[in-house]
Short mmCIF file of C-alpha atoms in Angstrom, two decimals:
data_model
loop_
_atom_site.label_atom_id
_atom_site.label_comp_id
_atom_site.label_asym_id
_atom_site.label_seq_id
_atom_site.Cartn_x
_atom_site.Cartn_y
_atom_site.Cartn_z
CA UNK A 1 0.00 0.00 0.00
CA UNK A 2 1.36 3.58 -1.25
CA UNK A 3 2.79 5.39 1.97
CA UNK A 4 0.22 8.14 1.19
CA UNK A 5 -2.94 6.44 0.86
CA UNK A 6 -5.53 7.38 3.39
CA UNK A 7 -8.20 4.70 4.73
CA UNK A 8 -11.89 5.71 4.91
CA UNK A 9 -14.49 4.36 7.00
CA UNK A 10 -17.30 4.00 5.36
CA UNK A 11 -18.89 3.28 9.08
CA UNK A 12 -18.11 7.45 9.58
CA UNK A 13 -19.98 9.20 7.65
CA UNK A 14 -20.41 13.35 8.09
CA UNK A 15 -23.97 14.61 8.62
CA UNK A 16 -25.51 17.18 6.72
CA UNK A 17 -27.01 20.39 8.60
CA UNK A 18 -30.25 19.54 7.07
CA UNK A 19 -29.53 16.00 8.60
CA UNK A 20 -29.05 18.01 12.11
CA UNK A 21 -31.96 20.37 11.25
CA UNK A 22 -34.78 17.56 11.24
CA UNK A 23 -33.30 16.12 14.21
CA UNK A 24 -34.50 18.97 16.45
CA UNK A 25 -37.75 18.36 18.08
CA UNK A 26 -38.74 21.82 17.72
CA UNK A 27 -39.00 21.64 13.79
CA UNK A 28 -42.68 20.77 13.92
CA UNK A 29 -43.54 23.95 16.32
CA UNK A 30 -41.41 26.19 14.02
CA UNK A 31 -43.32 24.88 11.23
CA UNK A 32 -46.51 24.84 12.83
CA UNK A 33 -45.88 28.64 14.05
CA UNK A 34 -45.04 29.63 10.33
CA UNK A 35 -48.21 27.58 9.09
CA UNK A 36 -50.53 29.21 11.81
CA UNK A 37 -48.88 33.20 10.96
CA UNK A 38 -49.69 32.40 7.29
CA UNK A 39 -53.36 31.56 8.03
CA UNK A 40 -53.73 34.62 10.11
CA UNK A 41 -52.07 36.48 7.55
CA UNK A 42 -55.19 36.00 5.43
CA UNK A 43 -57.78 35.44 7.28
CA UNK A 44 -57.03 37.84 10.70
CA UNK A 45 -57.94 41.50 10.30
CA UNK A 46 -54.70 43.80 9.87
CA UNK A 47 -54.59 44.81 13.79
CA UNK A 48 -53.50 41.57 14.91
CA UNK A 49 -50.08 42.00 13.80
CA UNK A 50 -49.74 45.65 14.43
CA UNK A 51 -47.38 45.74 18.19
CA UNK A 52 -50.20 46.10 20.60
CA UNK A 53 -52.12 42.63 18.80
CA UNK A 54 -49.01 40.99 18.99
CA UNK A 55 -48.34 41.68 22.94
CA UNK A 56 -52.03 40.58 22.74
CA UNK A 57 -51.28 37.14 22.16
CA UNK A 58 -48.35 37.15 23.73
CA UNK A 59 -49.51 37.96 27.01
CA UNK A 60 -51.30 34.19 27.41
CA UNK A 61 -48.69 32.86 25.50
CA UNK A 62 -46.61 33.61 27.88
CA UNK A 63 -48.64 32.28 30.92
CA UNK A 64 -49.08 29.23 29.38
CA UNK A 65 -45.89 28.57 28.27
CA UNK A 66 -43.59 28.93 31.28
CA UNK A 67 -46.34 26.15 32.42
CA UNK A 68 -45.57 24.26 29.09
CA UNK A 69 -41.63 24.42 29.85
CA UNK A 70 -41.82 22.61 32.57
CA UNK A 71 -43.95 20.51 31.74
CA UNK A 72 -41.79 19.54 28.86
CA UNK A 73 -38.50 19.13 31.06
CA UNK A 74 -40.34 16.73 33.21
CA UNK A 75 -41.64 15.08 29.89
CA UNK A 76 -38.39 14.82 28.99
CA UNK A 77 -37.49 13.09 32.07
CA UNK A 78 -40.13 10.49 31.64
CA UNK A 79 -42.84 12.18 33.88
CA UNK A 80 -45.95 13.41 33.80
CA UNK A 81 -47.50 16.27 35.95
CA UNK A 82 -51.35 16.52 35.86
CA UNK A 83 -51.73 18.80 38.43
CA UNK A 84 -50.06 21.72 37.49
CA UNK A 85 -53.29 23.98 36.67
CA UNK A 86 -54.65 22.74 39.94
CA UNK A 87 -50.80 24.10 41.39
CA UNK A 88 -51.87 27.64 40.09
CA UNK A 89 -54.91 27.98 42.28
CA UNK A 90 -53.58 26.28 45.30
CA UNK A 91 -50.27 28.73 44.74
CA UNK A 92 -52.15 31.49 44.43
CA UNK A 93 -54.52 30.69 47.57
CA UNK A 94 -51.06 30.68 49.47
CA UNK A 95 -49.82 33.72 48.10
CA UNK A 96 -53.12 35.41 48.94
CA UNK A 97 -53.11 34.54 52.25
CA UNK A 98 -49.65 35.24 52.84
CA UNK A 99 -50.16 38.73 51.65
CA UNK A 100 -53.54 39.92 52.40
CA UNK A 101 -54.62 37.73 55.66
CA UNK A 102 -50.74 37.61 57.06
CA UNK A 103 -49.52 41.54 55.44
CA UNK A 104 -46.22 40.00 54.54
CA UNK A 105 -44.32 41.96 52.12
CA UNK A 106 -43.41 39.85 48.93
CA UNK A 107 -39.84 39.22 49.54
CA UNK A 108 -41.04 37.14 51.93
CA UNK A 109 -44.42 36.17 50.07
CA UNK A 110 -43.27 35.01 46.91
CA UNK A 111 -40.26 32.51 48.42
CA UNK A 112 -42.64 30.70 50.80
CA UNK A 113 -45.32 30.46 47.93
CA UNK A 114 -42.56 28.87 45.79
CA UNK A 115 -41.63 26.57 48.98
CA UNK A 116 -45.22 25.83 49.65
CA UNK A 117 -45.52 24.43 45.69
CA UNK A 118 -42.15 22.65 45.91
CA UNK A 119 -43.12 20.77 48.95
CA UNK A 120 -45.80 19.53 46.09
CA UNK A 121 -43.44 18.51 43.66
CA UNK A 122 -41.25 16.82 46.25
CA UNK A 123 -44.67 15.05 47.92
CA UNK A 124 -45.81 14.27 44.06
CA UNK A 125 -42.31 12.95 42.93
CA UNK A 126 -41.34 10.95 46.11
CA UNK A 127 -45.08 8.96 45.92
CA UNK A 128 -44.04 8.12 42.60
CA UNK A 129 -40.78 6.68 42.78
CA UNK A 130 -41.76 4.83 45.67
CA UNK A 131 -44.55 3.13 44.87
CA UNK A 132 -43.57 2.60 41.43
CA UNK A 133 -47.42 4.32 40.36
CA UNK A 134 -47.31 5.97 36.99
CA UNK A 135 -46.79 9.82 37.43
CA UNK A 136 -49.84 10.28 35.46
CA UNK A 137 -51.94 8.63 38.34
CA UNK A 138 -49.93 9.97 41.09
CA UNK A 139 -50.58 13.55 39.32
CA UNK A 140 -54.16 12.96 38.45
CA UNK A 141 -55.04 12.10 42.27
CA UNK A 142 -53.15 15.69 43.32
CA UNK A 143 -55.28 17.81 40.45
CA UNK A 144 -58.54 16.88 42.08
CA UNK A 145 -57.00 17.20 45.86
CA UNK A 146 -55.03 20.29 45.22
CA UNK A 147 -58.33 21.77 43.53
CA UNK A 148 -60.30 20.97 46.94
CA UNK A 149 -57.76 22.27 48.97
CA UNK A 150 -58.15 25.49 47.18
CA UNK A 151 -61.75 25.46 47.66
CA UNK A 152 -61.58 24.79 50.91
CA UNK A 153 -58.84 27.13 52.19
CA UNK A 154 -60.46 30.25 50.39
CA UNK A 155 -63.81 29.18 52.11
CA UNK A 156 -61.58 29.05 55.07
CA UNK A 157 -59.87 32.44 54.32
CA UNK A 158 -62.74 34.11 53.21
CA UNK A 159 -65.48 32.81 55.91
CA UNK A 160 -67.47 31.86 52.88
CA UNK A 161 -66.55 32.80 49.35
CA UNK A 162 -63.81 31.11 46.91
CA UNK A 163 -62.62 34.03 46.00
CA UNK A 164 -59.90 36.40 47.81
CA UNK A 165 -59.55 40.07 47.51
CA UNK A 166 -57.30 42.85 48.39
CA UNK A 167 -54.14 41.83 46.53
CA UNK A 168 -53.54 44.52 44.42
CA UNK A 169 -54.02 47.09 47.80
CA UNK A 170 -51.82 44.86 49.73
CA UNK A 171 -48.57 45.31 47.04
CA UNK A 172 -49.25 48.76 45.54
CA UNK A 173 -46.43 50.01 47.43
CA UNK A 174 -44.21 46.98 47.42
CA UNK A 175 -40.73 47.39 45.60
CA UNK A 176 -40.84 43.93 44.10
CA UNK A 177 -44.21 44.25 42.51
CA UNK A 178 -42.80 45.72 39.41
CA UNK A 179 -40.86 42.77 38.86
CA UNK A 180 -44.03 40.64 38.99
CA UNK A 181 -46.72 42.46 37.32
CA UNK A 182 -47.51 45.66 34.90
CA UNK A 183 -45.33 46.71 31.80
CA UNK A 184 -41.74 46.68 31.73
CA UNK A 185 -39.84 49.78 30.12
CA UNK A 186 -42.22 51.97 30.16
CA UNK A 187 -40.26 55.23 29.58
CA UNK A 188 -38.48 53.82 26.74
CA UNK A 189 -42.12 53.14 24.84
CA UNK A 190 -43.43 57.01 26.20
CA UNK A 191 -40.00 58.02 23.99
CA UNK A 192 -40.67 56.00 20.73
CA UNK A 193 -43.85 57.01 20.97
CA UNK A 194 -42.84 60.76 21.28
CA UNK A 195 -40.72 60.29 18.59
CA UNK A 196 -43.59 58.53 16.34
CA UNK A 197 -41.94 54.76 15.96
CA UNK A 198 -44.97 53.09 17.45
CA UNK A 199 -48.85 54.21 17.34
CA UNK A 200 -49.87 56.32 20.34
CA UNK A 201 -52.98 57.95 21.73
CA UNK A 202 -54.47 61.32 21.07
CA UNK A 203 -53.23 62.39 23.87
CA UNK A 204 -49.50 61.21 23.20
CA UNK A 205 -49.86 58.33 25.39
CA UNK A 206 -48.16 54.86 23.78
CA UNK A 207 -51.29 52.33 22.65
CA UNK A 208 -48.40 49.73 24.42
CA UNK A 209 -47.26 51.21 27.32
CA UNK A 210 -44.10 48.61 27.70
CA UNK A 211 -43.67 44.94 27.59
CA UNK A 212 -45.76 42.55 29.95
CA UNK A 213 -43.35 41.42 32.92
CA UNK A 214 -44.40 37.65 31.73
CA UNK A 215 -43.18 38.21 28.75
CA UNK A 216 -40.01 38.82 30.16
CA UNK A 217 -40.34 35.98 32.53
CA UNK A 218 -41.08 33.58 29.82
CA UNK A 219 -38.20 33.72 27.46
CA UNK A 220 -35.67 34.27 30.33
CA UNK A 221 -36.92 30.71 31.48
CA UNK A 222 -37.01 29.49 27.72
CA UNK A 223 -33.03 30.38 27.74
CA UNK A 224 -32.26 29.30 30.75
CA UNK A 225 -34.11 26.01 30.63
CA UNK A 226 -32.70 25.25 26.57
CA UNK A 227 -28.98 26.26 28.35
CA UNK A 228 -29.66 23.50 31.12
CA UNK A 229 -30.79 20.82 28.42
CA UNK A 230 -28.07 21.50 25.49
CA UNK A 231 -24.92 22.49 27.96
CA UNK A 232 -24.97 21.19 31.22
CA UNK A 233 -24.66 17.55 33.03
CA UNK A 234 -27.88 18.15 34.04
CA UNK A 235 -29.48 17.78 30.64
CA UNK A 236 -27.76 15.64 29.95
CA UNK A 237 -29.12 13.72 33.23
CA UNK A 238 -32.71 14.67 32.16
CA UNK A 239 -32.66 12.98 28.98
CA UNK A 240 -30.95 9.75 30.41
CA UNK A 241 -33.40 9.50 32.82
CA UNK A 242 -36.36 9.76 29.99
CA UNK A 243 -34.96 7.13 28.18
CA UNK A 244 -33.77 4.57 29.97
CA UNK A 245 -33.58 4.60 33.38
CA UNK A 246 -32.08 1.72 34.39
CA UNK A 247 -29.51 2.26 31.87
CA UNK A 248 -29.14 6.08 33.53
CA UNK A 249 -28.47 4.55 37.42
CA UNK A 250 -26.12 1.95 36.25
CA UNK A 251 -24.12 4.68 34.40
CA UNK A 252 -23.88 6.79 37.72
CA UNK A 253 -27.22 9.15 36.96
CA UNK A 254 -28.98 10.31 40.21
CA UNK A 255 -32.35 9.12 38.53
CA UNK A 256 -34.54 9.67 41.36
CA UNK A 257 -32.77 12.91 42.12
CA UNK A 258 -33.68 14.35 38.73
CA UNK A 259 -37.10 13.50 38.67
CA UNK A 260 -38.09 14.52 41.72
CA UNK A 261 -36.18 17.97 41.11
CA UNK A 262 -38.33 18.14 38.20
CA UNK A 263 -41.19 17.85 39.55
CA UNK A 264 -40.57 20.17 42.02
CA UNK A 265 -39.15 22.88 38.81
CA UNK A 266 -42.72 22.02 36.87
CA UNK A 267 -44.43 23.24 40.65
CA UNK A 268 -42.67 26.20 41.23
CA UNK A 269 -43.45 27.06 37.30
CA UNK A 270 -47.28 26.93 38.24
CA UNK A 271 -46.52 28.96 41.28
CA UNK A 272 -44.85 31.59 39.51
CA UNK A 273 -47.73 31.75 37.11
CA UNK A 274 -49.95 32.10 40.22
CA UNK A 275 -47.74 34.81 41.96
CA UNK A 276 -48.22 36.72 38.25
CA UNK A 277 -51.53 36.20 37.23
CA UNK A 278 -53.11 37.03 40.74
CA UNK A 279 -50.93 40.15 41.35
CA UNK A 280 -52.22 41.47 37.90
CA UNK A 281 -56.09 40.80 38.55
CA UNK A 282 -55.90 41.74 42.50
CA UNK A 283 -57.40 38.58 43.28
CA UNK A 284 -57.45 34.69 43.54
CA UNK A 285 -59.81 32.29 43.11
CA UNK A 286 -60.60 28.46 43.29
CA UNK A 287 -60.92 28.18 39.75
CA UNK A 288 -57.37 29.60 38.73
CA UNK A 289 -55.78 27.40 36.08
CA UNK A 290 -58.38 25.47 35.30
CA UNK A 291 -57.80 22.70 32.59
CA UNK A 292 -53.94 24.59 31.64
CA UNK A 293 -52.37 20.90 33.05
CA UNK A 294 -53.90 20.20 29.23
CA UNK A 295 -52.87 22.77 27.41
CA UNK A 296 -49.28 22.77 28.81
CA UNK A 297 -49.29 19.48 27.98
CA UNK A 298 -50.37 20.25 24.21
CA UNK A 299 -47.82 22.95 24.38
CA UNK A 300 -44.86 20.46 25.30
CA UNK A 301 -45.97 18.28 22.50
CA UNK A 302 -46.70 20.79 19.71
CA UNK A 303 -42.76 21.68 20.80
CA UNK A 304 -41.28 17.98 20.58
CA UNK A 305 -41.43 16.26 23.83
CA UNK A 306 -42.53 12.44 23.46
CA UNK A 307 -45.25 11.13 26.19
CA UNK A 308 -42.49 8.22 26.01
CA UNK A 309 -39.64 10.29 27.57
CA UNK A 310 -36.66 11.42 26.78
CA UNK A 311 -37.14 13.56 23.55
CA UNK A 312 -37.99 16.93 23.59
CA UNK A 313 -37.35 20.60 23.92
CA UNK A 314 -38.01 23.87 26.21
CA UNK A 315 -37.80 25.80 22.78
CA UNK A 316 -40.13 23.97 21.23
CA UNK A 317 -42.42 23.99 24.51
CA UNK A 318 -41.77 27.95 23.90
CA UNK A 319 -42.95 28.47 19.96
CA UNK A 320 -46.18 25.91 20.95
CA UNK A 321 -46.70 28.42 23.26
CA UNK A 322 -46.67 30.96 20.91
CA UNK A 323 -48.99 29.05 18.68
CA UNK A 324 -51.68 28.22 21.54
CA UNK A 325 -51.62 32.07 22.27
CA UNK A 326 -51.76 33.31 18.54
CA UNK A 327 -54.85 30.69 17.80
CA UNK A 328 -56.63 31.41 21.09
CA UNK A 329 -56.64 35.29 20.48
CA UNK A 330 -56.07 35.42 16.69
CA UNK A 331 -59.52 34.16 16.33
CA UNK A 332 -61.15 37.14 17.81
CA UNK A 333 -59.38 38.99 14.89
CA UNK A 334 -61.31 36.89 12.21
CA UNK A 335 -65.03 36.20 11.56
CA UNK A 336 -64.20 33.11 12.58
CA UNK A 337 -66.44 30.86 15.13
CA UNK A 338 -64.70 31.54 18.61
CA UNK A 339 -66.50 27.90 19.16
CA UNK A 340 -63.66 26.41 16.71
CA UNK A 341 -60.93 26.85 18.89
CA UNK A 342 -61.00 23.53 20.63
CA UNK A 343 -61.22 21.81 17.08
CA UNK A 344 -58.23 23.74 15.85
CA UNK A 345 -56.51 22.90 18.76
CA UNK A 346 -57.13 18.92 18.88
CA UNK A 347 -56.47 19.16 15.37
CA UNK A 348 -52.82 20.84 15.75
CA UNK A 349 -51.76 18.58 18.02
CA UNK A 350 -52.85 15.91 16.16
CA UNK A 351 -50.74 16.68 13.11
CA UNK A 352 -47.66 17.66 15.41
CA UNK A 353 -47.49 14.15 16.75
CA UNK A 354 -47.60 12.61 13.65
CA UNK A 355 -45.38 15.08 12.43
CA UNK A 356 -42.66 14.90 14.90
CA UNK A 357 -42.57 10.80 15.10
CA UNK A 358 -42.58 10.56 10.84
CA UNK A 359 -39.87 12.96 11.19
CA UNK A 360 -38.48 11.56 13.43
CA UNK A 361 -38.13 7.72 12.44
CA UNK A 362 -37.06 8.75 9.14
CA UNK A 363 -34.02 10.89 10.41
CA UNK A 364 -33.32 7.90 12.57
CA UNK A 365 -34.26 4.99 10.55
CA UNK A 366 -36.21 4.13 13.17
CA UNK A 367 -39.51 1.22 12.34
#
């Protein structure tokens, strides 16, 4: 053999980007998100895309999908939390009552709501790795008992009604509010506006006074969660632990560890919905969050994440946010039956499933 001559495996072979493109489990949300945009393109009247229609949807969007990020990081870990919409309502009982019926300020409110709803996680993942139950049983049980505990407690609370009051009083003067409700960058929109880049009021005001805090909120957790998966050993954990995770203790992964951390990360999500949501409307109520354990759930999915474990990710969780939000409000641009919503939304996740797994298998060469 010539001294020059070079050997090739034929066993290593380079992949193309478009190889590495439909790999990604957030292709079907982008697509689905481009898909959806077209549609409203043409059938949406021309204020839904102006700024103020588009912090429109992104207000729920963003609600909704710091639920759906967690969601899909437990997903990914081979979980399944049904109670998370229950989680907003008990949360947000808690953070009532620690803020109206106690007067605590909300550097002290907000860390023992977020304690409260981890002590959830920790109670929902512990009773499922130790009795071996499938989360989604475990979970189930908690959406109907953390839903009557709300009830109860505000009936408790309130010496009658299920709803509580007085939030907004109790934090108009606290520092930390800002942070956790209202408009962010306010004087920089007052100046575009002055200086006609965006629409304002007669009166000079901005139509969008600033950038919902939860907007904020949600793609700082998007970025944060997507560095976790993609660059730490703690993705890295997540992921064994979705897919096999026998495999993931005998290689030295703290299996139980992660999952119960996750579920503990998908219960603070719901209570930092809670902390938001009620802040903004002054109030709480028993039927906070009702049915969003579903539509998180939907979210996660639209994004990538497999009900199987161990596929998935918190980007795509984000743009299936983005979609949910842009259906859900885009229709009240259109002449469109409000009534279709639920059809459009069965239907979407239909088509992402069988999206993502054809996708999927053929990338793979998976049967």
């Amino acid at each position: 053999m010539p001294a020059d001559s070079t050997v090739t495996d034929e066993r290593v072979r380079e992949e193309t980007v478009l190889a590495r493109l439909m790999k990604r489990p957030e292709l079907g949300a982008i697509a689905g998100l481009i898909l959806v945009t077209i549609f409203f393109l043409f059938t949406a009247n021309g204020s839904m895309f102006t700024l103020s229609g588009i912090m429109n949807f992104l207000t729920p969007a963003a609600q909704l999908g710091i639920l759906a990020i967690g969601a899909s990081l437990l997903m990914i870990g081979g979980e399944f939390d049904l109670s998370i919409g229950s989680m907003v309502a008990f949360a947000g009982m808690i953070f009532g009552a620690l803020v109206v019926n106690l007067g605590l300020p909300l550097i002290v409110a907000i860390p023992g709501t977020l304690i409260f709803a981890g002590l959830m996680g920790v109670v929902n993942g512990q009773l499922v790795i130790r009795t071996g139950l499938p989360s989604f049983i475990v979970t189930l049980a908690f959406l109907f008992i953390l839903r009557g505990l709300s009830l109860v407690g505000l009936k408790y609370l309130t010496g009658g009604s299920t709803q509580l009051r007085g939030v907004r009083e109790a934090v108009s003067d606290d520092w930390l509010a800002p942070f956790f409700s209202g408009d962010a960058f306010t004087g920089l929109f007052a100046k575009l506006a002055e200086w006609g880049w965006i629409d304002r009021f007669k009166s000079g005001a901005p139509k969008v006074p600033g950038i919902p805090v939860e907007i904020l909120w949600f793609i700082a957790i998007a970025l944060f969660a997507t560095w976790i998966l993609l660059r730490t050993p703690a993705g890295n954990w997540i992921f064994a632990a979705g897919g096999d995770k026998t495999a993931a203790s005998n290689s030295g992964v703290p299996v139980n560890r992660v999952k119960t951390t996750l579920f503990i990360v998908t219960a603070c999500c719901a209570a930092l919905v809670a902390i938001m949501t009620v802040i903004d409307a002054g109030s709480t109520d028993a039927r906070r969050g009702f049915q969003k354990e579903f539509e998180a759930i939907i979210a996660a999915v639209i994004g990538g994440s497999l009900l199987t474990g161990g596929y998935g990710s918190a980007i795509g969780a984000f743009f299936g946010s983005i979609i949910f939000g842009m259906v859900v409000i885009g229709l009240t641009y259109t002449s469109i039956d409000q009534d279709w919503f639920q059809v459009f939304l069965g239907g979407m996740l239909l088509l992402a499933v069988i999206f993502n797994n054809v996708i999927r298998k053929r990338v793979t060469g998976e049967r």
